[in-house]
Amino acid sequence: MLPKIILAMLLVVLAACAPASTPSSSAPTPTSIWYVQVDAEVDYLRPLFNLCAQQNPAIGIVLVNESYADTRTVDFFFHWGVPEPETAQEYAAVLGTDSLVIIVHPNNPMSNLTVEDLRSIYQNSIREWNELDTSAGFLGQIEVWRYLPERAIQEDFETLLETPALRNPFAMLAPDPDAMRQAVSEKPAAIGFLPARWLDASVKPLIINNMTQEALSQPILVTYSGEPDTLKQNWLLCIQDVLERTR
């Protein structure tokens, strides 16, 4: 009997030492993979894509570069303003609004400009800050910043000033709003422009005296091919809701 007792005790010890089985914690594999492209003007939307995808584990988001070669393979294209539709099968929905805002360095004492002032600055007719307001005591040559001609916000800015193809030979080029904001935040004499949702404490917005907010406003759009199913509709509605709550 003794060997059997020893064997039974050994089995109990081995059982106690065996690792406990744990339930699988791996995330479900997405069954709906969507290719998403986003313009630099509305790149702040990126965190919302996965945030809203978390409501359904079936959704998988693949972000593609803005210069993605074949945009026809993109399920959703998020952008600023209204581009020309590429095909008759494309649909577009407005998710929210943004607006164009003129920015300067926080130490710049200027608080407002007229459209005429702005046009003169970007046409290189006004080159010094004290030409705009001698009483402000702000000296220095204006450092002008703009975007590449193909950027939607650059086109809108030129339309706003009613001066197509503005070309200040001394203007500095920013590839995107993030670079524009950083450049103006580091240059006390700089001036530039951003979508308002890019604003933070590192730059100072200026009021355009004779310009309505409606004229500065632009839609945040999503373009997609075909009617979206319920899964896609719910995802887009979630993004729209977050945008509305963070205006």
Short mmCIF file of C-alpha atoms in Angstrom, two decimals:
data_model
loop_
_atom_site.label_atom_id
_atom_site.label_comp_id
_atom_site.label_asym_id
_atom_site.label_seq_id
_atom_site.Cartn_x
_atom_site.Cartn_y
_atom_site.Cartn_z
CA MET A 1 0.00 0.00 0.00
CA LEU A 2 2.84 2.40 0.67
CA PRO A 3 3.98 2.74 -2.96
CA LYS A 4 0.38 3.55 -4.01
CA ILE A 5 0.09 6.24 -1.35
CA ILE A 6 3.42 7.78 -2.46
CA LEU A 7 2.29 7.70 -6.10
CA ALA A 8 -1.01 9.38 -5.24
CA MET A 9 0.78 12.12 -3.31
CA LEU A 10 3.19 12.65 -6.22
CA LEU A 11 0.28 13.09 -8.62
CA VAL A 12 -1.30 15.67 -6.31
CA VAL A 13 1.98 17.61 -6.14
CA LEU A 14 2.39 17.54 -9.95
CA ALA A 15 -1.16 18.72 -10.43
CA ALA A 16 -0.64 21.62 -8.03
CA CYS A 17 2.53 22.66 -9.84
CA ALA A 18 1.03 22.51 -13.30
CA PRO A 19 0.37 26.00 -14.81
CA ALA A 20 -3.25 27.06 -14.71
CA SER A 21 -4.91 27.31 -18.09
CA THR A 22 -5.78 30.86 -19.06
CA PRO A 23 -8.44 31.93 -21.51
CA SER A 24 -7.17 33.25 -24.83
CA SER A 25 -6.72 37.02 -24.75
CA SER A 26 -6.01 37.48 -28.44
CA ALA A 27 -8.17 40.08 -30.15
CA PRO A 28 -10.69 38.92 -32.74
CA THR A 29 -9.43 39.03 -36.30
CA PRO A 30 -11.06 41.90 -38.24
CA THR A 31 -13.25 40.72 -41.07
CA SER A 32 -13.78 44.15 -42.68
CA ILE A 33 -10.49 45.75 -43.71
CA TRP A 34 -10.88 49.35 -44.91
CA TYR A 35 -8.20 51.39 -46.67
CA VAL A 36 -8.36 55.00 -45.47
CA GLN A 37 -6.64 58.06 -46.92
CA VAL A 38 -6.57 61.42 -45.15
CA ASP A 39 -5.40 64.80 -46.47
CA ALA A 40 -2.80 66.67 -44.43
CA GLU A 41 -5.29 69.48 -43.74
CA VAL A 42 -7.46 67.08 -41.70
CA ASP A 43 -4.75 64.76 -40.42
CA TYR A 44 -6.07 65.45 -36.90
CA LEU A 45 -8.80 62.91 -37.73
CA ARG A 46 -6.40 59.97 -37.51
CA PRO A 47 -6.96 59.19 -33.80
CA LEU A 48 -10.71 59.04 -34.43
CA PHE A 49 -10.43 56.25 -36.99
CA ASN A 50 -9.31 53.61 -34.50
CA LEU A 51 -11.30 55.15 -31.65
CA CYS A 52 -14.52 54.64 -33.61
CA ALA A 53 -13.39 51.27 -34.97
CA GLN A 54 -13.17 49.94 -31.41
CA GLN A 55 -16.96 49.81 -31.26
CA ASN A 56 -16.85 46.75 -33.51
CA PRO A 57 -13.94 44.24 -33.51
CA ALA A 58 -14.82 43.28 -37.09
CA ILE A 59 -13.36 46.58 -38.34
CA GLY A 60 -9.72 46.87 -39.38
CA ILE A 61 -8.26 50.21 -40.51
CA VAL A 62 -5.30 50.52 -42.88
CA LEU A 63 -4.05 54.08 -43.33
CA VAL A 64 -2.50 54.79 -46.71
CA ASN A 65 -0.16 57.60 -47.62
CA GLU A 66 -1.58 60.82 -49.01
CA SER A 67 0.34 60.21 -52.23
CA TYR A 68 -1.09 56.71 -52.59
CA ALA A 69 -0.89 55.89 -56.28
CA ASP A 70 -4.32 54.40 -56.93
CA THR A 71 -6.97 56.29 -54.95
CA ARG A 72 -9.68 54.09 -56.48
CA THR A 73 -8.65 51.29 -54.12
CA VAL A 74 -9.23 53.52 -51.08
CA ASP A 75 -12.47 52.84 -49.21
CA PHE A 76 -12.62 56.28 -47.55
CA PHE A 77 -10.93 59.55 -48.44
CA PHE A 78 -11.10 62.28 -45.77
CA HIS A 79 -10.32 65.78 -46.95
CA TRP A 80 -10.78 69.51 -46.56
CA GLY A 81 -13.05 71.29 -49.00
CA VAL A 82 -14.83 69.95 -52.05
CA PRO A 83 -12.67 68.21 -54.69
CA GLU A 84 -13.91 67.30 -58.13
CA PRO A 85 -15.52 63.82 -58.09
CA GLU A 86 -13.51 61.26 -60.05
CA THR A 87 -16.37 58.94 -60.92
CA ALA A 88 -20.15 59.04 -61.02
CA GLN A 89 -20.19 56.25 -58.42
CA GLU A 90 -18.52 58.37 -55.74
CA TYR A 91 -20.47 59.65 -52.78
CA ALA A 92 -19.51 62.39 -50.31
CA ALA A 93 -20.70 63.25 -46.82
CA VAL A 94 -20.02 66.28 -44.64
CA LEU A 95 -18.65 65.22 -41.25
CA GLY A 96 -18.13 68.67 -39.79
CA THR A 97 -16.63 72.07 -40.48
CA ASP A 98 -13.29 73.77 -40.07
CA SER A 99 -12.12 77.24 -40.99
CA LEU A 100 -9.05 78.96 -42.31
CA VAL A 101 -7.26 81.08 -39.72
CA ILE A 102 -4.30 83.46 -40.06
CA ILE A 103 -1.58 82.88 -37.48
CA VAL A 104 1.43 84.75 -36.11
CA HIS A 105 3.91 84.22 -33.30
CA PRO A 106 2.41 84.69 -29.78
CA ASN A 107 4.78 87.64 -29.15
CA ASN A 108 3.46 89.55 -32.16
CA PRO A 109 1.37 92.49 -30.84
CA MET A 110 -0.87 92.55 -33.92
CA SER A 111 -4.39 91.26 -33.26
CA ASN A 112 -6.16 91.94 -36.54
CA LEU A 113 -5.60 92.59 -40.24
CA THR A 114 -7.76 93.52 -43.19
CA VAL A 115 -8.04 91.42 -46.32
CA GLU A 116 -6.17 94.20 -48.11
CA ASP A 117 -3.32 94.00 -45.58
CA LEU A 118 -3.12 90.26 -46.02
CA ARG A 119 -3.13 90.50 -49.80
CA SER A 120 -0.36 93.11 -49.72
CA ILE A 121 1.75 90.92 -47.43
CA TYR A 122 1.42 87.90 -49.68
CA GLN A 123 2.05 89.95 -52.82
CA ASN A 124 5.21 91.34 -51.20
CA SER A 125 3.88 94.92 -51.28
CA ILE A 126 4.11 95.18 -47.47
CA ARG A 127 7.37 93.77 -46.13
CA GLU A 128 7.74 95.21 -42.62
CA TRP A 129 5.42 94.80 -39.64
CA ASN A 130 5.64 98.50 -38.74
CA GLU A 131 4.09 99.36 -42.12
CA LEU A 132 0.84 97.95 -40.75
CA ASP A 133 0.86 99.63 -37.33
CA THR A 134 3.60 102.04 -36.37
CA SER A 135 2.18 102.44 -32.85
CA ALA A 136 2.64 98.74 -32.05
CA GLY A 137 6.40 99.15 -31.97
CA PHE A 138 6.91 95.78 -33.61
CA LEU A 139 9.85 95.91 -35.99
CA GLY A 140 11.24 93.40 -38.40
CA GLN A 141 10.73 92.05 -41.87
CA ILE A 142 7.62 89.91 -42.25
CA GLU A 143 8.50 86.24 -42.75
CA VAL A 144 5.78 84.91 -45.04
CA TRP A 145 4.82 81.23 -45.03
CA ARG A 146 2.61 79.41 -47.52
CA TYR A 147 1.95 75.88 -48.82
CA LEU A 148 2.67 74.17 -52.10
CA PRO A 149 0.26 75.25 -54.86
CA GLU A 150 -1.49 71.87 -54.97
CA ARG A 151 -2.53 71.95 -51.32
CA ALA A 152 -6.28 72.51 -50.96
CA ILE A 153 -5.80 75.09 -48.22
CA GLN A 154 -3.41 77.09 -50.42
CA GLU A 155 -5.99 77.16 -53.21
CA ASP A 156 -8.68 78.28 -50.75
CA PHE A 157 -6.42 80.99 -49.37
CA GLU A 158 -5.77 82.40 -52.83
CA THR A 159 -9.48 82.30 -53.61
CA LEU A 160 -10.19 84.08 -50.33
CA LEU A 161 -7.87 86.93 -51.29
CA GLU A 162 -9.32 86.96 -54.81
CA THR A 163 -5.80 86.76 -56.15
CA PRO A 164 -5.14 83.42 -57.86
CA ALA A 165 -1.62 82.03 -57.91
CA LEU A 166 -0.18 84.32 -55.23
CA ARG A 167 3.56 84.09 -55.54
CA ASN A 168 5.70 85.98 -53.05
CA PRO A 169 9.28 85.16 -54.15
CA PHE A 170 10.43 85.40 -50.55
CA ALA A 171 7.71 83.15 -49.08
CA MET A 172 8.79 80.05 -47.20
CA LEU A 173 7.11 76.74 -48.03
CA ALA A 174 5.46 74.47 -45.46
CA PRO A 175 4.57 70.94 -46.61
CA ASP A 176 1.57 70.60 -44.26
CA PRO A 177 -0.26 72.35 -41.39
CA ASP A 178 1.85 70.68 -38.73
CA ALA A 179 5.03 72.12 -40.29
CA MET A 180 3.32 75.52 -40.75
CA ARG A 181 2.35 75.69 -37.09
CA GLN A 182 5.85 74.73 -35.94
CA ALA A 183 7.54 77.25 -38.25
CA VAL A 184 5.38 80.20 -37.15
CA SER A 185 5.72 79.23 -33.49
CA GLU A 186 9.51 79.48 -33.79
CA LYS A 187 9.72 82.71 -35.83
CA PRO A 188 8.65 85.96 -34.08
CA ALA A 189 8.17 87.82 -37.39
CA ALA A 190 6.38 84.99 -39.23
CA ILE A 191 2.85 84.86 -40.62
CA GLY A 192 1.00 81.86 -42.00
CA PHE A 193 -2.38 80.15 -42.05
CA LEU A 194 -3.93 76.93 -40.74
CA PRO A 195 -7.16 75.00 -40.47
CA ALA A 196 -8.55 76.24 -37.13
CA ARG A 197 -8.59 72.74 -35.63
CA TRP A 198 -4.76 72.79 -35.77
CA LEU A 199 -4.57 75.79 -33.43
CA ASP A 200 -2.82 75.50 -30.09
CA ALA A 201 -1.06 77.86 -27.66
CA SER A 202 2.15 77.86 -29.73
CA VAL A 203 0.65 80.29 -32.27
CA LYS A 204 -1.69 83.29 -32.18
CA PRO A 205 -4.74 83.66 -34.46
CA LEU A 206 -5.47 87.01 -36.06
CA ILE A 207 -8.90 88.49 -36.75
CA ILE A 208 -9.58 89.43 -40.39
CA ASN A 209 -11.65 92.59 -39.98
CA ASN A 210 -13.71 92.58 -43.15
CA MET A 211 -14.16 88.83 -43.57
CA THR A 212 -17.10 86.78 -42.33
CA GLN A 213 -16.68 83.45 -40.57
CA GLU A 214 -18.81 81.89 -43.28
CA ALA A 215 -16.28 82.92 -45.92
CA LEU A 216 -13.47 81.31 -43.91
CA SER A 217 -15.38 78.09 -43.23
CA GLN A 218 -14.67 74.85 -45.08
CA PRO A 219 -16.38 71.44 -44.86
CA ILE A 220 -14.63 68.33 -43.58
CA LEU A 221 -15.65 65.71 -46.11
CA VAL A 222 -15.37 61.99 -46.61
CA THR A 223 -15.61 60.54 -50.11
CA TYR A 224 -16.34 56.88 -50.72
CA SER A 225 -17.46 54.57 -53.50
CA GLY A 226 -20.90 52.99 -53.31
CA GLU A 227 -23.54 53.20 -50.62
CA PRO A 228 -22.04 52.41 -47.19
CA ASP A 229 -23.44 49.45 -45.29
CA THR A 230 -24.56 49.68 -41.66
CA LEU A 231 -21.07 48.95 -40.32
CA LYS A 232 -19.56 51.78 -42.33
CA GLN A 233 -22.42 54.15 -41.54
CA ASN A 234 -22.00 53.62 -37.79
CA TRP A 235 -18.25 54.20 -38.05
CA LEU A 236 -18.73 57.47 -39.94
CA LEU A 237 -21.46 58.61 -37.53
CA CYS A 238 -19.10 58.03 -34.62
CA ILE A 239 -16.43 60.22 -36.25
CA GLN A 240 -19.03 62.87 -37.01
CA ASP A 241 -20.25 62.83 -33.39
CA VAL A 242 -16.74 63.27 -31.96
CA LEU A 243 -16.05 66.15 -34.37
CA GLU A 244 -19.27 67.87 -33.32
CA ARG A 245 -18.39 67.54 -29.64
CA THR A 246 -14.87 68.94 -30.15
CA ARG A 247 -15.74 72.03 -32.18
#
